[in-house]
N, C-alpha and C. Protein backbone atom coordinates (compact mmCIF):
# COMPACT_ATOMS: atom_id res chain seq x y z
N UNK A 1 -2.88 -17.80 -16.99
CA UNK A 1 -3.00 -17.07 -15.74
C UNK A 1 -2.54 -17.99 -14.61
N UNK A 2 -1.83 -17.48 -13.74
CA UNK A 2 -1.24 -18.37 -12.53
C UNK A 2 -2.50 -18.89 -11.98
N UNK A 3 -2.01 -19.57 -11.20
CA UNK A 3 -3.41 -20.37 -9.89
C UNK A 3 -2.50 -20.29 -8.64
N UNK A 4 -1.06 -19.95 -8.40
CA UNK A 4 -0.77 -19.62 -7.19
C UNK A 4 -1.16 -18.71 -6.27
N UNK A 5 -1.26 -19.22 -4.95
CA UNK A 5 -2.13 -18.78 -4.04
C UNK A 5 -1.71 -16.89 -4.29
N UNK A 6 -2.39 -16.43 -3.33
CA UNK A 6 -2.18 -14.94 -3.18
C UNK A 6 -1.32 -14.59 -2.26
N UNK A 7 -0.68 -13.55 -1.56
CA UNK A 7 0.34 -13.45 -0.92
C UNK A 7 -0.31 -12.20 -0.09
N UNK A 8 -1.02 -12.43 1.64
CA UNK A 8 -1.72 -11.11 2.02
C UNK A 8 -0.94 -10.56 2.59
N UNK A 9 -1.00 -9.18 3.02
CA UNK A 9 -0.94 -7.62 4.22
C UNK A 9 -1.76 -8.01 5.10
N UNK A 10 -2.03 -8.22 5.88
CA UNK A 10 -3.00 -7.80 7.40
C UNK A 10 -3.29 -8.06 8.28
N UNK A 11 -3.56 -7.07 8.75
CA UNK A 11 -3.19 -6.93 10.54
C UNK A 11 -4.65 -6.45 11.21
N UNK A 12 -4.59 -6.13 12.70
CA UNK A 12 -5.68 -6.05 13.13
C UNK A 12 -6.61 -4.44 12.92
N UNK A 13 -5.86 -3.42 12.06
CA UNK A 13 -6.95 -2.82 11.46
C UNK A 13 -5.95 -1.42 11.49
N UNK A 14 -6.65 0.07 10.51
CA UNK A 14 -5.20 0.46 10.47
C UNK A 14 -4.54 0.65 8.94
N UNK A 15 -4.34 1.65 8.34
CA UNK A 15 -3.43 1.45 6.75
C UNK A 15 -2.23 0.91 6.85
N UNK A 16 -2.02 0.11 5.53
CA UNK A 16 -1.11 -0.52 4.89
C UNK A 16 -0.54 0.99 4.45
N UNK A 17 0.92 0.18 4.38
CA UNK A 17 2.09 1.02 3.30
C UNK A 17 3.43 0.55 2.48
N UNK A 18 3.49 0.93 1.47
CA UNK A 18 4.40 0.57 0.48
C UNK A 18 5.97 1.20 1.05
N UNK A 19 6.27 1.08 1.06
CA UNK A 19 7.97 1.31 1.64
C UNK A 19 8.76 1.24 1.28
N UNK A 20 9.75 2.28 0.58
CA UNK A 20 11.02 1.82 0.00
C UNK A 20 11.86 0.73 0.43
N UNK A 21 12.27 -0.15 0.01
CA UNK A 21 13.07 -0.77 0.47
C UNK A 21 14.32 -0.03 1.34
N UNK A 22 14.84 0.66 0.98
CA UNK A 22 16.05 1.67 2.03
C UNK A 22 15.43 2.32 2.92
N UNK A 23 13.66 2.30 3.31
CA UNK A 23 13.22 3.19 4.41
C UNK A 23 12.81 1.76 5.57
N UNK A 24 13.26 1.05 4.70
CA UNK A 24 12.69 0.22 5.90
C UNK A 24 12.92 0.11 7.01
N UNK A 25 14.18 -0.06 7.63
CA UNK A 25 14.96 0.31 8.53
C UNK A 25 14.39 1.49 9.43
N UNK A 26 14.12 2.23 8.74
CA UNK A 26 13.72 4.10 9.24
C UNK A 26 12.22 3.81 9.88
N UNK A 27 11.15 3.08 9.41
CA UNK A 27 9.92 3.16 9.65
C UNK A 27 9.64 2.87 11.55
N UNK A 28 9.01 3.57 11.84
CA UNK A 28 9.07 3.17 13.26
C UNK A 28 7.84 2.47 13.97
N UNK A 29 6.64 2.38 12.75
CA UNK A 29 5.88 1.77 13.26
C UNK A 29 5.06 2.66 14.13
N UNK A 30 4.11 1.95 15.37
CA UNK A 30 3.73 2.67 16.42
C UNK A 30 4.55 3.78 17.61
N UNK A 31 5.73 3.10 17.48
CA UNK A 31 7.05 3.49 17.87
C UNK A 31 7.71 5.12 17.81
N UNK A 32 7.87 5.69 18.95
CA UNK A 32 8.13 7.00 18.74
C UNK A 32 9.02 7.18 17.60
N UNK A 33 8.78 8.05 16.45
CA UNK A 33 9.55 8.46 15.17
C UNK A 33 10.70 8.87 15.57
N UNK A 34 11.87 8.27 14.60
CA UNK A 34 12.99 9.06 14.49
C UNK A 34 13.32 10.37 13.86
N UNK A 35 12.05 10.26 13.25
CA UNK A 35 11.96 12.04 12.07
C UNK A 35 11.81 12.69 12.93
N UNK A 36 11.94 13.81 12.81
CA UNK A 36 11.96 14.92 13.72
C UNK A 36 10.32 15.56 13.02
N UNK A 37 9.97 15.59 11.67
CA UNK A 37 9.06 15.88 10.86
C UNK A 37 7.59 15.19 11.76
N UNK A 38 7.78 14.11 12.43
CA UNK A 38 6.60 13.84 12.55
C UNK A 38 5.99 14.55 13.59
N UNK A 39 6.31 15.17 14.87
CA UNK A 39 5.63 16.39 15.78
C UNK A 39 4.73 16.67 15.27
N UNK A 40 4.51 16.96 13.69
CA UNK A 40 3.50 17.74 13.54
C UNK A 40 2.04 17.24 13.23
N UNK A 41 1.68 15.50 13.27
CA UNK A 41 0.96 15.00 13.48
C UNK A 41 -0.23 15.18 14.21
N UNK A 42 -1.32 15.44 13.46
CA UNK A 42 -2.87 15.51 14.53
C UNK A 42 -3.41 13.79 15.75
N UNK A 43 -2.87 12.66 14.89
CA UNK A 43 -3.61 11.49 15.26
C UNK A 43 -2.35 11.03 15.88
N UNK A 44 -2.76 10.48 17.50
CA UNK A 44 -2.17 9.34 18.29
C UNK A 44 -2.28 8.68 18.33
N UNK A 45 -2.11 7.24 18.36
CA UNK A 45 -2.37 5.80 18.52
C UNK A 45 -2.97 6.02 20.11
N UNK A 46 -1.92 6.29 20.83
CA UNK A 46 -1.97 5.78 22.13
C UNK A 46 -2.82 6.70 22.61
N UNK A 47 -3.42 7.99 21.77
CA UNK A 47 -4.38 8.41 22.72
C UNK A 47 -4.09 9.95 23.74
N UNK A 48 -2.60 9.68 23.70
CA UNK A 48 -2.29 10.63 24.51
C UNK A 48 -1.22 12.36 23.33
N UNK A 49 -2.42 13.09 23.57
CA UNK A 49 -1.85 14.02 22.39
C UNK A 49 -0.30 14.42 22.71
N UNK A 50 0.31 14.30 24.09
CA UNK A 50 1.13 14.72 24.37
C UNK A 50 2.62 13.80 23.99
N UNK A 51 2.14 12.88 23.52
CA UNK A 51 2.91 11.49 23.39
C UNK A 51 4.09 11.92 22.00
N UNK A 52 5.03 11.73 21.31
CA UNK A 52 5.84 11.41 20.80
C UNK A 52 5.11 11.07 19.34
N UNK A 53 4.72 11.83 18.41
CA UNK A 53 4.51 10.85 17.15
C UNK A 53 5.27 9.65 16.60
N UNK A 54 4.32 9.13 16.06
CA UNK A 54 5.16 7.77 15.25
C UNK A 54 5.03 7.79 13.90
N UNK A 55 5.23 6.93 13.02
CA UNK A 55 5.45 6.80 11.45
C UNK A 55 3.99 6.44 11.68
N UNK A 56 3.08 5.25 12.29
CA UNK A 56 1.74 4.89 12.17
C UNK A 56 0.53 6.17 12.41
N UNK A 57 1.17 7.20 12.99
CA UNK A 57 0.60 8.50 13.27
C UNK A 57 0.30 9.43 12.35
N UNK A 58 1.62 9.23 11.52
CA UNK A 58 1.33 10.11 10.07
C UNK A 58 0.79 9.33 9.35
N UNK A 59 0.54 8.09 8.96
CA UNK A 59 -0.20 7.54 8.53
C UNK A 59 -1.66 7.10 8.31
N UNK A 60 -1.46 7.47 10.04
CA UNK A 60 -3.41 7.66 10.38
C UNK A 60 -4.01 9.09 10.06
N UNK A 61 -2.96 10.24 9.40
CA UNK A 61 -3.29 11.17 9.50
C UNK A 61 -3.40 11.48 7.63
N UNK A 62 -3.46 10.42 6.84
CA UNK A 62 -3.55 10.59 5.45
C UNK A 62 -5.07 10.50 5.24
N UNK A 63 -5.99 11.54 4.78
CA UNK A 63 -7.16 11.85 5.09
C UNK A 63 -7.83 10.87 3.90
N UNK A 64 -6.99 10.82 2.74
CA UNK A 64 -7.48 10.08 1.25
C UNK A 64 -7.81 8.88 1.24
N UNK A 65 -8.02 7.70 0.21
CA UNK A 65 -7.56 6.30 0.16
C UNK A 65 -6.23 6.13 -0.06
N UNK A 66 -5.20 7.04 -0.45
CA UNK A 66 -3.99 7.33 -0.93
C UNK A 66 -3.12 8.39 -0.39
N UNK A 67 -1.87 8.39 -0.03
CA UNK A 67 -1.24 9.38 0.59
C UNK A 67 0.20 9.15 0.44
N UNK A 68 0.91 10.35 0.89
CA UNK A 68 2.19 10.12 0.91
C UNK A 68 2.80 10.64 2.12
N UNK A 69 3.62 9.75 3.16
CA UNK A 69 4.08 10.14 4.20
C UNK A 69 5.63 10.05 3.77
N UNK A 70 6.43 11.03 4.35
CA UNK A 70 7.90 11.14 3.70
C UNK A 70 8.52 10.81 4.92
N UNK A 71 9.64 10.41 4.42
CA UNK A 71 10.44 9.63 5.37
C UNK A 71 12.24 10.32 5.17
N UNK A 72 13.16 9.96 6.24
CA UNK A 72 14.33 10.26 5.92
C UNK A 72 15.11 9.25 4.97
N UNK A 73 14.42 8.52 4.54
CA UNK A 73 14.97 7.19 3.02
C UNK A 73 14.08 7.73 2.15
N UNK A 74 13.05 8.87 1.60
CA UNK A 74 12.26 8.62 0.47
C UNK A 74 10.76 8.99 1.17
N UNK A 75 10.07 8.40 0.07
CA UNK A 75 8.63 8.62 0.23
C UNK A 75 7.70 6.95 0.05
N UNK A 76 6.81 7.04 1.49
CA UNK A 76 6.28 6.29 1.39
C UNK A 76 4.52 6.35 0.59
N UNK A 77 3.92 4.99 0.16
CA UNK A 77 2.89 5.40 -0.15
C UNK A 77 1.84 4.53 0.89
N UNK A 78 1.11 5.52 1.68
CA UNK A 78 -0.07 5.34 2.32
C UNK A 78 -1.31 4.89 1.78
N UNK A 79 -1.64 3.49 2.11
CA UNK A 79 -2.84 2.86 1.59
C UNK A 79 -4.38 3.09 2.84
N UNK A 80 -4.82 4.55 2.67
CA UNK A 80 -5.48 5.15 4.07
C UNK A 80 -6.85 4.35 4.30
N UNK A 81 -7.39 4.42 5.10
CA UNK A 81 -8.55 4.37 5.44
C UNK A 81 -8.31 2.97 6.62
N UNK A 82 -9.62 2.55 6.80
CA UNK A 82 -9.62 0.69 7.14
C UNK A 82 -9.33 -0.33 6.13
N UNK A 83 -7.58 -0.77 6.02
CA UNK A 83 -7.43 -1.75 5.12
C UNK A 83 -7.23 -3.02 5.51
N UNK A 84 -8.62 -3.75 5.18
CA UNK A 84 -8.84 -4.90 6.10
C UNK A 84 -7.46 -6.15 5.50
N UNK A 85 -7.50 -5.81 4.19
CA UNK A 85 -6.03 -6.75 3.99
C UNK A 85 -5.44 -6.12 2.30
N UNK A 86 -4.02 -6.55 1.94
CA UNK A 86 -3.68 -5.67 0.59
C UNK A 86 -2.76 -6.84 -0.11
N UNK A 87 -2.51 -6.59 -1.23
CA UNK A 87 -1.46 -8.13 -1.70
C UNK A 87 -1.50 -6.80 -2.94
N UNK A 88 -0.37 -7.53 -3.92
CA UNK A 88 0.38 -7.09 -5.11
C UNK A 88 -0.70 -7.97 -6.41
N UNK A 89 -1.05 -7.58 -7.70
CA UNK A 89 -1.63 -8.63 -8.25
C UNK A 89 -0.85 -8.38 -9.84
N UNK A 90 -0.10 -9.25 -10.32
CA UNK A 90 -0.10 -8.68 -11.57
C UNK A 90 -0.91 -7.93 -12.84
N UNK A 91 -0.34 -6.73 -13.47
CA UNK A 91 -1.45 -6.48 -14.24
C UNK A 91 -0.71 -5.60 -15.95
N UNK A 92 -0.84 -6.16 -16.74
CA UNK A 92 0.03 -5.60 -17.69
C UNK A 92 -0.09 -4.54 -18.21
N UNK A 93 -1.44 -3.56 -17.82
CA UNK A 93 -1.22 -2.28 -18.10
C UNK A 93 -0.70 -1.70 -16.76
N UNK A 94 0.19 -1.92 -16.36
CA UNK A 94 1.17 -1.00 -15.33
C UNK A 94 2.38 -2.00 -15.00
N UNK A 95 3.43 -0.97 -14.49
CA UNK A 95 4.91 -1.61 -14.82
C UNK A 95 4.65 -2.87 -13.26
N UNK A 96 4.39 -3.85 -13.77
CA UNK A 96 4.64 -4.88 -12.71
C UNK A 96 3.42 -5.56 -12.33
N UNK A 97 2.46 -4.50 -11.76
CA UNK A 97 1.12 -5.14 -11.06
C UNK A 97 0.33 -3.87 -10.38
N UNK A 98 -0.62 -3.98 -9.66
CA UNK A 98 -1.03 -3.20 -8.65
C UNK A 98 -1.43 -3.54 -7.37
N UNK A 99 -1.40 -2.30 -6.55
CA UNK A 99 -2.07 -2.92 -5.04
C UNK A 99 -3.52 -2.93 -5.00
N UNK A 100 -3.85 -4.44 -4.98
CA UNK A 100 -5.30 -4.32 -4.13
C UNK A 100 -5.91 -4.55 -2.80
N UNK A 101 -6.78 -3.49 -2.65
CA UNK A 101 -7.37 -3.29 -1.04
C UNK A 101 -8.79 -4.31 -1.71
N UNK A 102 -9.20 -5.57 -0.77
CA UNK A 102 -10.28 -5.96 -1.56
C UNK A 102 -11.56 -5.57 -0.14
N UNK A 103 -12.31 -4.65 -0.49
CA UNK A 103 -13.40 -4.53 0.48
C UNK A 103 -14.71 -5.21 1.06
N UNK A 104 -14.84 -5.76 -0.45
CA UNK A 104 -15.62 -6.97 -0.34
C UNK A 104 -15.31 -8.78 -1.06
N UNK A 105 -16.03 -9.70 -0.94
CA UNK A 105 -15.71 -10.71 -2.10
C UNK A 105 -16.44 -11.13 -2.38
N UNK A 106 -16.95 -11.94 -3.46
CA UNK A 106 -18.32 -12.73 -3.82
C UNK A 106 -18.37 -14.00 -2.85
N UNK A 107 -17.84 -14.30 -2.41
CA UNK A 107 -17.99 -15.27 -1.23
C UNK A 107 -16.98 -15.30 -0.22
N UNK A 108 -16.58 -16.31 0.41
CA UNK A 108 -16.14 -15.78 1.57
C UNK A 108 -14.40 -16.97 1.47
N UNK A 109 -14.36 -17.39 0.16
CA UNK A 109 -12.68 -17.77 -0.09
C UNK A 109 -11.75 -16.78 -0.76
N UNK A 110 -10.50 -17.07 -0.66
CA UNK A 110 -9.90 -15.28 -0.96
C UNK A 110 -9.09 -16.66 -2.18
N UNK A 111 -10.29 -16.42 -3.51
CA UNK A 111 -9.91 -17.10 -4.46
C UNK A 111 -9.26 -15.95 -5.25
N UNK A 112 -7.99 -16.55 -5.32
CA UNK A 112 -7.11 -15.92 -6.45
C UNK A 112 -6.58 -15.95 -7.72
N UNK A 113 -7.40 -16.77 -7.97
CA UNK A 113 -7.91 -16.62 -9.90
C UNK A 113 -8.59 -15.81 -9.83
N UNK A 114 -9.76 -15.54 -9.36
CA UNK A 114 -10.88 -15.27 -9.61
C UNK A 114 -10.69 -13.50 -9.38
N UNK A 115 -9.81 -13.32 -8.02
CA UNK A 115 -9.31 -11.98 -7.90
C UNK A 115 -8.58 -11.71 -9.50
N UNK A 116 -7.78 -12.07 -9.39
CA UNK A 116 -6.77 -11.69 -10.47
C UNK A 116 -7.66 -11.82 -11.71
N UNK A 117 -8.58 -12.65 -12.25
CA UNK A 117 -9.37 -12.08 -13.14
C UNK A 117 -9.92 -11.08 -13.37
N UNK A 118 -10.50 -10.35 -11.93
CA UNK A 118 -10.89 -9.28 -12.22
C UNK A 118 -10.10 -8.31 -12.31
N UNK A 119 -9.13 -8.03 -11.85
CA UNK A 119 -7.96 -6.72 -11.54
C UNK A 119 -7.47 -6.72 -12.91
N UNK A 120 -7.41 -8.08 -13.79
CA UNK A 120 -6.95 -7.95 -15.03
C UNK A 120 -7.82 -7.13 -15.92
N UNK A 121 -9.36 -7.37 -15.59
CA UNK A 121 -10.17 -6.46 -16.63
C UNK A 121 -10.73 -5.25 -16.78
N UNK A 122 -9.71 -4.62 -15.56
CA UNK A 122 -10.33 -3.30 -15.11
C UNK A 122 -8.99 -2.89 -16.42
N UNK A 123 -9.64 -2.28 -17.06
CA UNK A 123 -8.74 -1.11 -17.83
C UNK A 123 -7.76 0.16 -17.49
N UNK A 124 -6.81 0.20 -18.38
CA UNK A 124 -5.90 1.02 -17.22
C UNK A 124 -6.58 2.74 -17.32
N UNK A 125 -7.61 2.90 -17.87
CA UNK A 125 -8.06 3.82 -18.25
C UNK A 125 -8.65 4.54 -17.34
N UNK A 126 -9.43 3.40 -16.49
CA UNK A 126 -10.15 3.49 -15.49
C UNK A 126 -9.76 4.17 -13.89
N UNK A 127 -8.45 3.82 -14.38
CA UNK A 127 -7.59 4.68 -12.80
C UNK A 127 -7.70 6.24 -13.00
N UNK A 128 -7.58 7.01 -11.95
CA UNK A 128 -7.63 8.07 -12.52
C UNK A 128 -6.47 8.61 -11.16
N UNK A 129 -5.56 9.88 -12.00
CA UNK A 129 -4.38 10.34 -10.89
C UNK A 129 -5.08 10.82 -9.44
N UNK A 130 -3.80 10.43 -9.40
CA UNK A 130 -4.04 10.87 -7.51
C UNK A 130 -3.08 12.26 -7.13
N UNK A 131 -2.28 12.72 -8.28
CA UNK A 131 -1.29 13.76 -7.58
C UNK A 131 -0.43 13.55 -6.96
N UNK A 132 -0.29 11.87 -6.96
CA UNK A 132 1.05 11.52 -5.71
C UNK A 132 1.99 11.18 -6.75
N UNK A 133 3.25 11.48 -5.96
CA UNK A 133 4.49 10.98 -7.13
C UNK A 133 5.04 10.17 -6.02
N UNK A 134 5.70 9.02 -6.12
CA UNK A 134 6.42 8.24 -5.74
C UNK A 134 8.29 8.41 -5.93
N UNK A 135 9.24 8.80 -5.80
CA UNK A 135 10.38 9.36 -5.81
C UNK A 135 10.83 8.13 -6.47
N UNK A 136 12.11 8.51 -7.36
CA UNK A 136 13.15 7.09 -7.53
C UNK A 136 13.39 6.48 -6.61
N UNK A 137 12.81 5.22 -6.24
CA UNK A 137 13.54 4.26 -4.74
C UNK A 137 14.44 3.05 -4.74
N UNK A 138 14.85 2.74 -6.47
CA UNK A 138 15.46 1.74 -6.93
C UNK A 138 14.88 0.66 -7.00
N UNK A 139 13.31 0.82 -6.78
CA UNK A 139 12.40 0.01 -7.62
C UNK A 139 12.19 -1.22 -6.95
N UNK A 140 12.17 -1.24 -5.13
CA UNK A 140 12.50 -2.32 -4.44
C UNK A 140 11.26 -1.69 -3.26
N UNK A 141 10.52 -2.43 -2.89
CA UNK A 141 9.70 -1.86 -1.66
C UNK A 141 8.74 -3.11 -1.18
N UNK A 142 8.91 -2.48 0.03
CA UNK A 142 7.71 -3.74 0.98
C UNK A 142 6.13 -3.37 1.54
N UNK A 143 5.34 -4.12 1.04
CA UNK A 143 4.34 -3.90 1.37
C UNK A 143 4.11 -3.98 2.94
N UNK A 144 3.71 -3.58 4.02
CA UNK A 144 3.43 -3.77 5.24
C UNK A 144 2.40 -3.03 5.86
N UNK A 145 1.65 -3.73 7.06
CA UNK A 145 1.06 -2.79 8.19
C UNK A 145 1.89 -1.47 8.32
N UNK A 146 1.17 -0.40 8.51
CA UNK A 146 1.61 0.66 9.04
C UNK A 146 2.06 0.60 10.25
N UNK A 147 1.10 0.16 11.27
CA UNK A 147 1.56 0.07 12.58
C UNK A 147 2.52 -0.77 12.97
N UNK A 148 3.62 -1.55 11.78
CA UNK A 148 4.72 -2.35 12.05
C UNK A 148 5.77 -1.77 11.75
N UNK A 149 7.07 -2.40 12.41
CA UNK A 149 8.07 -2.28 12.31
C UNK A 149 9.22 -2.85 11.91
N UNK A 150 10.26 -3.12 11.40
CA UNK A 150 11.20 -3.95 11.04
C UNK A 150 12.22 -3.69 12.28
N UNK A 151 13.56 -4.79 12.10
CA UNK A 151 13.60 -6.18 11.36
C UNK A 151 12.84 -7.09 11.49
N UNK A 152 12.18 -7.56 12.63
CA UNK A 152 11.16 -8.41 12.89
C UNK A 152 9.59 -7.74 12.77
N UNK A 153 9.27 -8.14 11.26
CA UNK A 153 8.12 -7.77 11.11
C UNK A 153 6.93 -8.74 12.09
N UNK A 154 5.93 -7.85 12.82
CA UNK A 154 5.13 -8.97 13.63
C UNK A 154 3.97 -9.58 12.46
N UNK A 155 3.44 -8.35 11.37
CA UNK A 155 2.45 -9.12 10.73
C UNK A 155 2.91 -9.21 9.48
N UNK A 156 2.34 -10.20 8.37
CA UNK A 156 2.75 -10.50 7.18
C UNK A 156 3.36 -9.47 6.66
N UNK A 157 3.95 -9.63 5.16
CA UNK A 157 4.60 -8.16 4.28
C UNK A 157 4.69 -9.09 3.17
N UNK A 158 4.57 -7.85 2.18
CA UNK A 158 5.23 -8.77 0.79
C UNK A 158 6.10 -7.52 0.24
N UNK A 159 7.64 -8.43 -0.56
CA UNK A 159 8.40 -7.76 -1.30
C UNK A 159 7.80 -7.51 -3.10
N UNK A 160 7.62 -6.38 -3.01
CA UNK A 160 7.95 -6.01 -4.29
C UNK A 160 8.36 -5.24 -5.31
N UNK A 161 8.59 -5.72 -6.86
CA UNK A 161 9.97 -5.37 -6.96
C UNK A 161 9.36 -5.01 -8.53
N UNK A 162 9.70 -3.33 -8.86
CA UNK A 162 9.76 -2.85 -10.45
C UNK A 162 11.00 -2.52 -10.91
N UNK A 163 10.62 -2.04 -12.27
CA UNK A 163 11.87 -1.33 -12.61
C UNK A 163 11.83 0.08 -11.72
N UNK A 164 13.58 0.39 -11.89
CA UNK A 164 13.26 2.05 -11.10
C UNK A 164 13.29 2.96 -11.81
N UNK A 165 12.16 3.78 -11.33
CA UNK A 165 11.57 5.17 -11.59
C UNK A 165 11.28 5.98 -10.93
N UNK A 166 10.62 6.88 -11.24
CA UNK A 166 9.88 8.02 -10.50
C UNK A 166 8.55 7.36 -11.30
N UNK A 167 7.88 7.57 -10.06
CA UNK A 167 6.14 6.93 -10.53
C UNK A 167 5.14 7.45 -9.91
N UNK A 168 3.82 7.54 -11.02
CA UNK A 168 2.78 8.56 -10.59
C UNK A 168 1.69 7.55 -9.81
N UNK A 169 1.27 7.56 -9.00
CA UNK A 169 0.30 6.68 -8.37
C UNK A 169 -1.36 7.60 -9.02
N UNK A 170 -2.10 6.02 -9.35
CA UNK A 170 -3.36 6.38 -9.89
C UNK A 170 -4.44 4.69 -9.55
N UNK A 171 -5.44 5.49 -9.47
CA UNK A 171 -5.97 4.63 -8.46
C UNK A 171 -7.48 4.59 -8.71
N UNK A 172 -8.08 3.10 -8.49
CA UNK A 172 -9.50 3.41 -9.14
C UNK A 172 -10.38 2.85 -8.21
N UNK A 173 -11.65 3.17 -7.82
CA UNK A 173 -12.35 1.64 -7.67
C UNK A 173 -13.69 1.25 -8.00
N UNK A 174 -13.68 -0.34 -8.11
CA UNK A 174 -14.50 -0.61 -8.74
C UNK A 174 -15.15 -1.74 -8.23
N UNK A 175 -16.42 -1.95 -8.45
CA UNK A 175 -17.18 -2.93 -8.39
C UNK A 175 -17.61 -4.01 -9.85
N UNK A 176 -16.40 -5.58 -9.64
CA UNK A 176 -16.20 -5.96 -10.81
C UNK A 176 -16.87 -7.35 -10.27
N UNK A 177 -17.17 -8.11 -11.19
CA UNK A 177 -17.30 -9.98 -10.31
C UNK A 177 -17.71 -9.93 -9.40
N UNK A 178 -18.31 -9.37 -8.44
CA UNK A 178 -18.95 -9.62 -7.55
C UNK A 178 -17.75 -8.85 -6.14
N UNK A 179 -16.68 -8.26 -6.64
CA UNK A 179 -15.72 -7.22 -5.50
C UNK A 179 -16.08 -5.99 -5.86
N UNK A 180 -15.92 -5.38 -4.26
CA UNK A 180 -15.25 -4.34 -4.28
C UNK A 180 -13.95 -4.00 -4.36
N UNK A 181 -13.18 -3.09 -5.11
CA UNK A 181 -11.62 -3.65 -4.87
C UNK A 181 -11.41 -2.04 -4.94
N UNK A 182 -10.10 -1.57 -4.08
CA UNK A 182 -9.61 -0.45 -4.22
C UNK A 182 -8.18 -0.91 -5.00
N UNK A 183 -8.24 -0.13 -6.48
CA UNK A 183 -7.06 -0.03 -6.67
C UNK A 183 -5.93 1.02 -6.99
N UNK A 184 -4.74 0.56 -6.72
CA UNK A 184 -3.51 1.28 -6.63
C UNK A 184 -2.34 0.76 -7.74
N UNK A 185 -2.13 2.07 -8.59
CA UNK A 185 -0.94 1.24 -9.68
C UNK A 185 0.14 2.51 -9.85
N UNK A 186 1.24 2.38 -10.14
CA UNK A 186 2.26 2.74 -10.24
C UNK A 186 2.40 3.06 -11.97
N UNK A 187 2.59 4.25 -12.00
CA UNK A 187 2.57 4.63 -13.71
C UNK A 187 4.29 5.27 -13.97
N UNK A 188 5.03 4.76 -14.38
CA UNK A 188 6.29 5.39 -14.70
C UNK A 188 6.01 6.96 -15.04
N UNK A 189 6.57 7.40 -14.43
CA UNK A 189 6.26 9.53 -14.82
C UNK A 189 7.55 9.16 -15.81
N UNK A 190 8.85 9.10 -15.26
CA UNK A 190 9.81 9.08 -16.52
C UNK A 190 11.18 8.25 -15.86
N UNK A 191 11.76 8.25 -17.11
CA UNK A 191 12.83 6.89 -16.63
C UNK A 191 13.73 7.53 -15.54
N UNK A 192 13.96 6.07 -14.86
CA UNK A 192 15.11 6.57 -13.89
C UNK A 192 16.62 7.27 -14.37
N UNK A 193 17.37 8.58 -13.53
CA UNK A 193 18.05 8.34 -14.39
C UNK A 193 19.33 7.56 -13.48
């Protein structure tokens, strides 16, 4: 098992989201949307209903722990609620790894053995579907704050990278070692073609 450090998401409060790599560009962040789709947004950042939706708008508006906000590159996946921070962890029952939201920790170092021990022993059994499909995106996507934007990301991100598919998102959580952890994994529905 590695002992390299962990690699975090987070920002000052707010869902994380997975991002095609080709939507990146497109995401607008807090930033009035270039979609024309987003108008139809209930939640403002700024407060003012009359204001311009943004990509962080539809995002605040994914009611689940899980969601899908669509974009003009694809479909993103919404990590909803308060995600105080998110990282990638390897895990060999799913193609690559999964996302974990960790809610709590047994103490107060963000030890990453000790994470990754547990994410390893949750069984893949244990996830259960979410109904979200993830589109073919060529198997390239960035983890980030919602409320950010590219090229100059202001808060952390991590790249990561599967084979490409179409993939079913399924998602569990559990209280393992002394975490709470929300998790998120990517299940191949069927090969790319």
């Amino acid at each position: 098992m590695t002992t390299d450090p962990l690699s975090w998401v987070s920002c000052d409060g707010g869902p994380h989201v997975l991002l095609p790599a080709k939507a990146c560009s497109a995401w607008s962040g807090t930033q009035a949307s270039r979609d024309p789709r987003r108008g139809s947004t209930s939640f403002r950042w700024s407060g003012d209903p009359s204001a311009p939706a943004s990509d962080y708008d539809a995002a605040c508006d994914v009611a689940g722990l899980a969601g899908l906000v669509h974009t003009s590159a694809g479909a993103a996946l919404v990590l909803g609620d308060e995600v105080p921070m998110s990282t990638w962890v390897p895990h060999d029952g799913f193609c690559g790894g999964v996302l974990v939201v960790p809610m709590t920790w047994p103490d107060a170092r963000h030890d990453g053995p000790t994470l990754r021990s547990a994410v390893a022993s949750v069984a893949p059994d244990e996830f259960l579907p979410t109904g979200l499909v993830l589109p073919n995106s060529g198997g390239r996507f960035l983890l980030c704050a919602a409320a950010d934007a590219g090229p100059d990301w202001y808060y952390p991100t991590l790249t990561i990278a599967v084979p490409p598919a179409v993939y079913e998102v399924v998602s569990a959580e559990v209280h393992i070692q002394g975490f709470w952890l929300r998790l998120h994994a990517l299940r191949s529905a069927r090969q790319a073609e």
